[in-house]
Amino acid sequence: MNKTKIRFNFSITAIVVLIMLLLCRISTFFFSPNKVFALTSTGSAVQVGNGAELYDKTSSSINKLVVNDLQNKLFKDIDNPINYIKNYVDTQTDSYILPSSVINSKLNNNAGNDNGLVITIGGLEWMVTSLTLADYETNKKEDIIVTLTLANPKNQVAYSNSSQNIKSTSAYSASNVRNYLLTDEEWKLFANGDFASSFLVQPKNIKYQHNQTIIGRFDAKMYDLANEALDDIGPDGWSDLMKSDYYKPSDTFTDVNGDIVKYDAWGEDYIWLPSITEFGTSTVADKDCLWKPSNTQRSTSGSSKIWFRSGYSLNYYEINSMATSNAACTRETANIPLYVRPAIHLNLTELIACAGNQAESPQDLESTYNEKGQTVKSIATDTKASWYDKDIYEHTNNYIKITYPNSLLAVTNAGEYWTKIEITANYINAVNKQVETEGAEKGWTEEYIAKIKEMRKPKFRGEADTTDPEHLESDTVRWIKITINKAEIDFSKVKWSADSL
């Protein structure tokens, strides 16, 4: 009787769910036309780490498996990634830029994939648009940089409030859209904080963002565009209207908050809008832009437009944009709201260094009584525990300390055993020594060395449990429960005798 009732209730629930799904589809059809965007064939894009999140905001930790997969997809069979990137030079900017076209050609077992490579960060999908090397002036680093662009457009924002033909209208540093990227909760992870300062690189450290220009990248007559280059590239490339008053780094403007900002202030940002020279369109600088994404990557399913950072070349009040449906170049008055697809420079070198020092959070173990002493090593090996990294747990310098209850060296009898797993000072000191050696080679300041030590400090991934006062956890301490079950007796193998009866 009860089973029949359960089945009946389940059938009713299934029908209700089906009706709700149909209603959702109908309401979406009538009320959300052209508002849902997606990379044209996002399901066909190659997902790094099967779509797993790169960064755990709760524990401020990096997913080592995602980093390893990204590294493998970009540099499989490449002995020296830095030299590999240096094979690709943009002669106009004298910069190393390995573009999307090369990255995409190596995906799917070298069959190529115009949908590209996508990685999930902050719950958002970002597509890999290029590789380059950081050009640090003070810290003398040559880090590998993976430049990412948001795969799908987000909220509509006016570039600026004005439609007047005055210089400040097209200044990106003073624009609404820049203020939106730097202050809206949507972009908080990328605009400031630990993740941004640790793993993102500012445009001022990327060589081509100092001197890029659209001139020479399109057959038709083109002029320099506002906000493309951080440096002063002189008046010669500007149109007659702007030549006498072209944009210079020393120019200042009043932004939307009433603050005075310099023209090149966006060079300090961790998240920013791409320029048309970087991203290109299907009709302007398609094959000659810096990143060379496919038009499949540029296009999205919605029928609207996205902003570029680049102003228009013949006036101050129009901004270059791109149609999402066909990736064609367009332009709009600055006070018209359009969608945004920001970009970030991800420091792969630092990600690899930090991920290598982060151990997966250990999980409870279970085994069966076997008359032998059992350890974390033996049980994790037998059960093929995914979190158990032999390179860390079995390091000759004792990187991990394991403490069993009651001073045991192993557990034997059936029962439950709370076991402490701790990252040792040996591990932390070894990493610090590596950082000091690297800092000495590259001339880092003491302040910068201290920052890198903190970034690369060995720790466990995941959130530490601080709710149990008897088993308090931290970044370097975890507790697990080892359960040894009683052995089952196989009576068929027991030898019976008259005496035993």
mmCIF file of N, CA and C in Angstrom, residues 53-111:
data_model
loop_
_atom_site.group_PDB
_atom_site.id
_atom_site.type_symbol
_atom_site.label_atom_id
_atom_site.label_comp_id
_atom_site.label_asym_id
_atom_site.label_seq_id
_atom_site.Cartn_x
_atom_site.Cartn_y
_atom_site.Cartn_z
ATOM 1 N N GLU A 53 35.883 25.101 -11.410
ATOM 2 C CA GLU A 53 36.291 26.449 -11.007
ATOM 3 C C GLU A 53 37.787 26.498 -10.701
ATOM 4 N N LEU A 54 38.460 27.533 -11.219
ATOM 5 C CA LEU A 54 39.901 27.685 -10.979
ATOM 6 C C LEU A 54 40.201 28.129 -9.557
ATOM 7 N N TYR A 55 39.367 29.043 -9.011
ATOM 8 C CA TYR A 55 39.718 29.701 -7.749
ATOM 9 C C TYR A 55 38.609 29.536 -6.724
ATOM 10 N N ASP A 56 38.977 29.067 -5.542
ATOM 11 C CA ASP A 56 38.036 28.926 -4.435
ATOM 12 C C ASP A 56 38.087 30.199 -3.600
ATOM 13 N N LYS A 57 37.040 31.036 -3.714
ATOM 14 C CA LYS A 57 37.035 32.320 -3.014
ATOM 15 C C LYS A 57 37.005 32.146 -1.501
ATOM 16 N N THR A 58 36.367 31.080 -1.026
ATOM 17 C CA THR A 58 36.239 30.870 0.415
ATOM 18 C C THR A 58 37.584 30.639 1.082
ATOM 19 N N SER A 59 38.395 29.795 0.471
ATOM 20 C CA SER A 59 39.689 29.458 1.069
ATOM 21 C C SER A 59 40.855 30.158 0.383
ATOM 22 N N SER A 60 40.549 31.002 -0.628
ATOM 23 C CA SER A 60 41.598 31.706 -1.388
ATOM 24 C C SER A 60 42.631 30.734 -1.941
ATOM 25 N N SER A 61 42.157 29.623 -2.499
ATOM 26 C CA SER A 61 43.070 28.594 -2.996
ATOM 27 C C SER A 61 42.831 28.307 -4.473
ATOM 28 N N ILE A 62 43.863 27.818 -5.106
ATOM 29 C CA ILE A 62 43.856 27.520 -6.539
ATOM 30 C C ILE A 62 43.596 26.036 -6.759
ATOM 31 N N ASN A 63 42.773 25.714 -7.749
ATOM 32 C CA ASN A 63 42.501 24.323 -8.098
ATOM 33 C C ASN A 63 43.660 23.798 -8.942
ATOM 34 N N LYS A 64 44.481 22.984 -8.327
ATOM 35 C CA LYS A 64 45.684 22.482 -8.976
ATOM 36 C C LYS A 64 45.364 21.688 -10.238
ATOM 37 N N LEU A 65 44.276 20.926 -10.209
ATOM 38 C CA LEU A 65 43.906 20.108 -11.374
ATOM 39 C C LEU A 65 43.563 20.980 -12.570
ATOM 40 N N VAL A 66 42.896 22.117 -12.326
ATOM 41 C CA VAL A 66 42.550 23.037 -13.415
ATOM 42 C C VAL A 66 43.816 23.673 -13.984
ATOM 43 N N VAL A 67 44.722 24.092 -13.110
ATOM 44 C CA VAL A 67 45.969 24.695 -13.571
ATOM 45 C C VAL A 67 46.778 23.699 -14.399
ATOM 46 N N ASN A 68 46.868 22.472 -13.923
ATOM 47 C CA ASN A 68 47.617 21.450 -14.661
ATOM 48 C C ASN A 68 47.003 21.187 -16.030
ATOM 49 N N ASP A 69 45.663 21.168 -16.077
ATOM 50 C CA ASP A 69 44.992 20.918 -17.353
ATOM 51 C C ASP A 69 45.189 22.084 -18.317
ATOM 52 N N LEU A 70 45.128 23.316 -17.800
ATOM 53 C CA LEU A 70 45.367 24.488 -18.645
ATOM 54 C C LEU A 70 46.784 24.450 -19.204
ATOM 55 N N GLN A 71 47.724 24.151 -18.343
ATOM 56 C CA GLN A 71 49.130 24.062 -18.765
ATOM 57 C C GLN A 71 49.314 22.998 -19.835
ATOM 58 N N ASN A 72 48.672 21.859 -19.655
ATOM 59 C CA ASN A 72 48.790 20.762 -20.611
ATOM 60 C C ASN A 72 48.158 21.116 -21.957
ATOM 61 N N LYS A 73 47.007 21.771 -21.924
ATOM 62 C CA LYS A 73 46.318 22.116 -23.175
ATOM 63 C C LYS A 73 47.063 23.193 -23.963
ATOM 64 N N LEU A 74 47.753 24.060 -23.255
ATOM 65 C CA LEU A 74 48.494 25.126 -23.936
ATOM 66 C C LEU A 74 49.878 24.678 -24.391
ATOM 67 N N PHE A 75 50.523 23.807 -23.605
ATOM 68 C CA PHE A 75 51.940 23.518 -23.856
ATOM 69 C C PHE A 75 52.268 22.034 -23.947
ATOM 70 N N LYS A 76 51.309 21.219 -24.321
ATOM 71 C CA LYS A 76 51.584 19.789 -24.459
ATOM 72 C C LYS A 76 52.700 19.577 -25.480
ATOM 73 N N ASP A 77 53.685 18.778 -25.091
ATOM 74 C CA ASP A 77 54.842 18.456 -25.937
ATOM 75 C C ASP A 77 55.751 19.660 -26.192
ATOM 76 N N ILE A 78 55.580 20.740 -25.423
ATOM 77 C CA ILE A 78 56.446 21.913 -25.547
ATOM 78 C C ILE A 78 57.454 21.885 -24.399
ATOM 79 N N ASP A 79 58.748 21.844 -24.724
ATOM 80 C CA ASP A 79 59.779 21.748 -23.687
ATOM 81 C C ASP A 79 59.987 23.065 -22.952
ATOM 82 N N ASN A 80 59.969 24.170 -23.704
ATOM 83 C CA ASN A 80 60.225 25.483 -23.104
ATOM 84 C C ASN A 80 59.118 26.453 -23.521
ATOM 85 N N PRO A 81 58.080 26.609 -22.687
ATOM 86 C CA PRO A 81 56.938 27.470 -23.051
ATOM 87 C C PRO A 81 57.336 28.913 -23.354
ATOM 88 N N ILE A 82 58.305 29.465 -22.630
ATOM 89 C CA ILE A 82 58.700 30.859 -22.878
ATOM 90 C C ILE A 82 59.319 31.011 -24.266
ATOM 91 N N ASN A 83 60.213 30.118 -24.628
ATOM 92 C CA ASN A 83 60.794 30.169 -25.981
ATOM 93 C C ASN A 83 59.739 29.917 -27.044
ATOM 94 N N TYR A 84 58.786 29.057 -26.730
ATOM 95 C CA TYR A 84 57.684 28.778 -27.653
ATOM 96 C C TYR A 84 56.893 30.052 -27.939
ATOM 97 N N ILE A 85 56.569 30.805 -26.899
ATOM 98 C CA ILE A 85 55.833 32.063 -27.087
ATOM 99 C C ILE A 85 56.677 33.064 -27.876
ATOM 100 N N LYS A 86 57.983 33.054 -27.642
ATOM 101 C CA LYS A 86 58.862 34.013 -28.320
ATOM 102 C C LYS A 86 58.997 33.760 -29.820
ATOM 103 N N ASN A 87 58.463 32.655 -30.281
ATOM 104 C CA ASN A 87 58.436 32.406 -31.729
ATOM 105 C C ASN A 87 57.418 33.280 -32.443
ATOM 106 N N TYR A 88 56.508 33.901 -31.678
ATOM 107 C CA TYR A 88 55.410 34.677 -32.271
ATOM 108 C C TYR A 88 55.569 36.143 -31.895
ATOM 109 N N VAL A 89 55.982 36.938 -32.873
ATOM 110 C CA VAL A 89 56.282 38.348 -32.632
ATOM 111 C C VAL A 89 55.355 39.223 -33.464
ATOM 112 N N ASP A 90 54.716 40.189 -32.795
ATOM 113 C CA ASP A 90 53.982 41.227 -33.516
ATOM 114 C C ASP A 90 54.988 42.338 -33.801
ATOM 115 N N THR A 91 55.354 42.492 -35.071
ATOM 116 C CA THR A 91 56.445 43.400 -35.423
ATOM 117 C C THR A 91 56.101 44.864 -35.164
ATOM 118 N N GLN A 92 54.840 45.231 -35.320
ATOM 119 C CA GLN A 92 54.472 46.635 -35.125
ATOM 120 C C GLN A 92 54.711 47.095 -33.691
ATOM 121 N N THR A 93 54.347 46.244 -32.728
ATOM 122 C CA THR A 93 54.529 46.600 -31.316
ATOM 123 C C THR A 93 55.800 46.018 -30.724
ATOM 124 N N ASP A 94 56.502 45.185 -31.498
ATOM 125 C CA ASP A 94 57.704 44.492 -31.034
ATOM 126 C C ASP A 94 57.401 43.697 -29.764
ATOM 127 N N SER A 95 56.288 42.953 -29.812
ATOM 128 C CA SER A 95 55.827 42.200 -28.643
ATOM 129 C C SER A 95 55.684 40.722 -28.982
ATOM 130 N N TYR A 96 55.883 39.883 -27.963
ATOM 131 C CA TYR A 96 55.622 38.453 -28.116
ATOM 132 C C TYR A 96 54.131 38.211 -27.875
ATOM 133 N N ILE A 97 53.427 37.750 -28.904
ATOM 134 C CA ILE A 97 51.999 37.460 -28.775
ATOM 135 C C ILE A 97 51.686 36.180 -29.545
ATOM 136 N N LEU A 98 51.368 35.121 -28.815
ATOM 137 C CA LEU A 98 50.918 33.879 -29.435
ATOM 138 C C LEU A 98 49.392 33.955 -29.498
ATOM 139 N N PRO A 99 48.801 34.054 -30.696
ATOM 140 C CA PRO A 99 47.375 34.376 -30.815
ATOM 141 C C PRO A 99 46.440 33.172 -30.719
ATOM 142 N N SER A 100 45.150 33.488 -30.662
ATOM 143 C CA SER A 100 44.111 32.452 -30.597
ATOM 144 C C SER A 100 44.198 31.473 -31.752
ATOM 145 N N SER A 101 44.516 31.976 -32.919
ATOM 146 C CA SER A 101 44.546 31.112 -34.097
ATOM 147 C C SER A 101 45.493 29.935 -33.909
ATOM 148 N N VAL A 102 46.623 30.163 -33.235
ATOM 149 C CA VAL A 102 47.579 29.086 -32.981
ATOM 150 C C VAL A 102 47.071 28.178 -31.867
ATOM 151 N N ILE A 103 46.547 28.774 -30.797
ATOM 152 C CA ILE A 103 46.016 27.995 -29.674
ATOM 153 C C ILE A 103 44.885 27.092 -30.135
ATOM 154 N N ASN A 104 43.958 27.650 -30.910
ATOM 155 C CA ASN A 104 42.795 26.886 -31.369
ATOM 156 C C ASN A 104 43.193 25.735 -32.287
ATOM 157 N N SER A 105 44.244 25.947 -33.080
ATOM 158 C CA SER A 105 44.663 24.913 -34.044
ATOM 159 C C SER A 105 45.194 23.667 -33.356
ATOM 160 N N LYS A 106 45.615 23.794 -32.092
ATOM 161 C CA LYS A 106 46.191 22.654 -31.379
ATOM 162 C C LYS A 106 45.173 21.927 -30.508
ATOM 163 N N LEU A 107 43.947 22.418 -30.465
ATOM 164 C CA LEU A 107 42.926 21.791 -29.635
ATOM 165 C C LEU A 107 42.323 20.575 -30.329
ATOM 166 N N ASN A 108 41.690 19.714 -29.535
ATOM 167 C CA ASN A 108 41.040 18.507 -30.076
ATOM 168 C C ASN A 108 41.994 17.665 -30.904
ATOM 169 N N ASN A 109 43.126 17.335 -30.281
ATOM 170 C CA ASN A 109 44.120 16.480 -30.948
ATOM 171 C C ASN A 109 44.572 17.038 -32.276
ATOM 172 N N ASN A 110 44.833 18.345 -32.271
ATOM 173 C CA ASN A 110 45.345 19.042 -33.451
ATOM 174 C C ASN A 110 44.357 19.106 -34.614
ATOM 175 N N ALA A 111 43.101 18.762 -34.370
ATOM 176 C CA ALA A 111 42.089 18.893 -35.423
ATOM 177 C C ALA A 111 41.610 20.331 -35.541
#
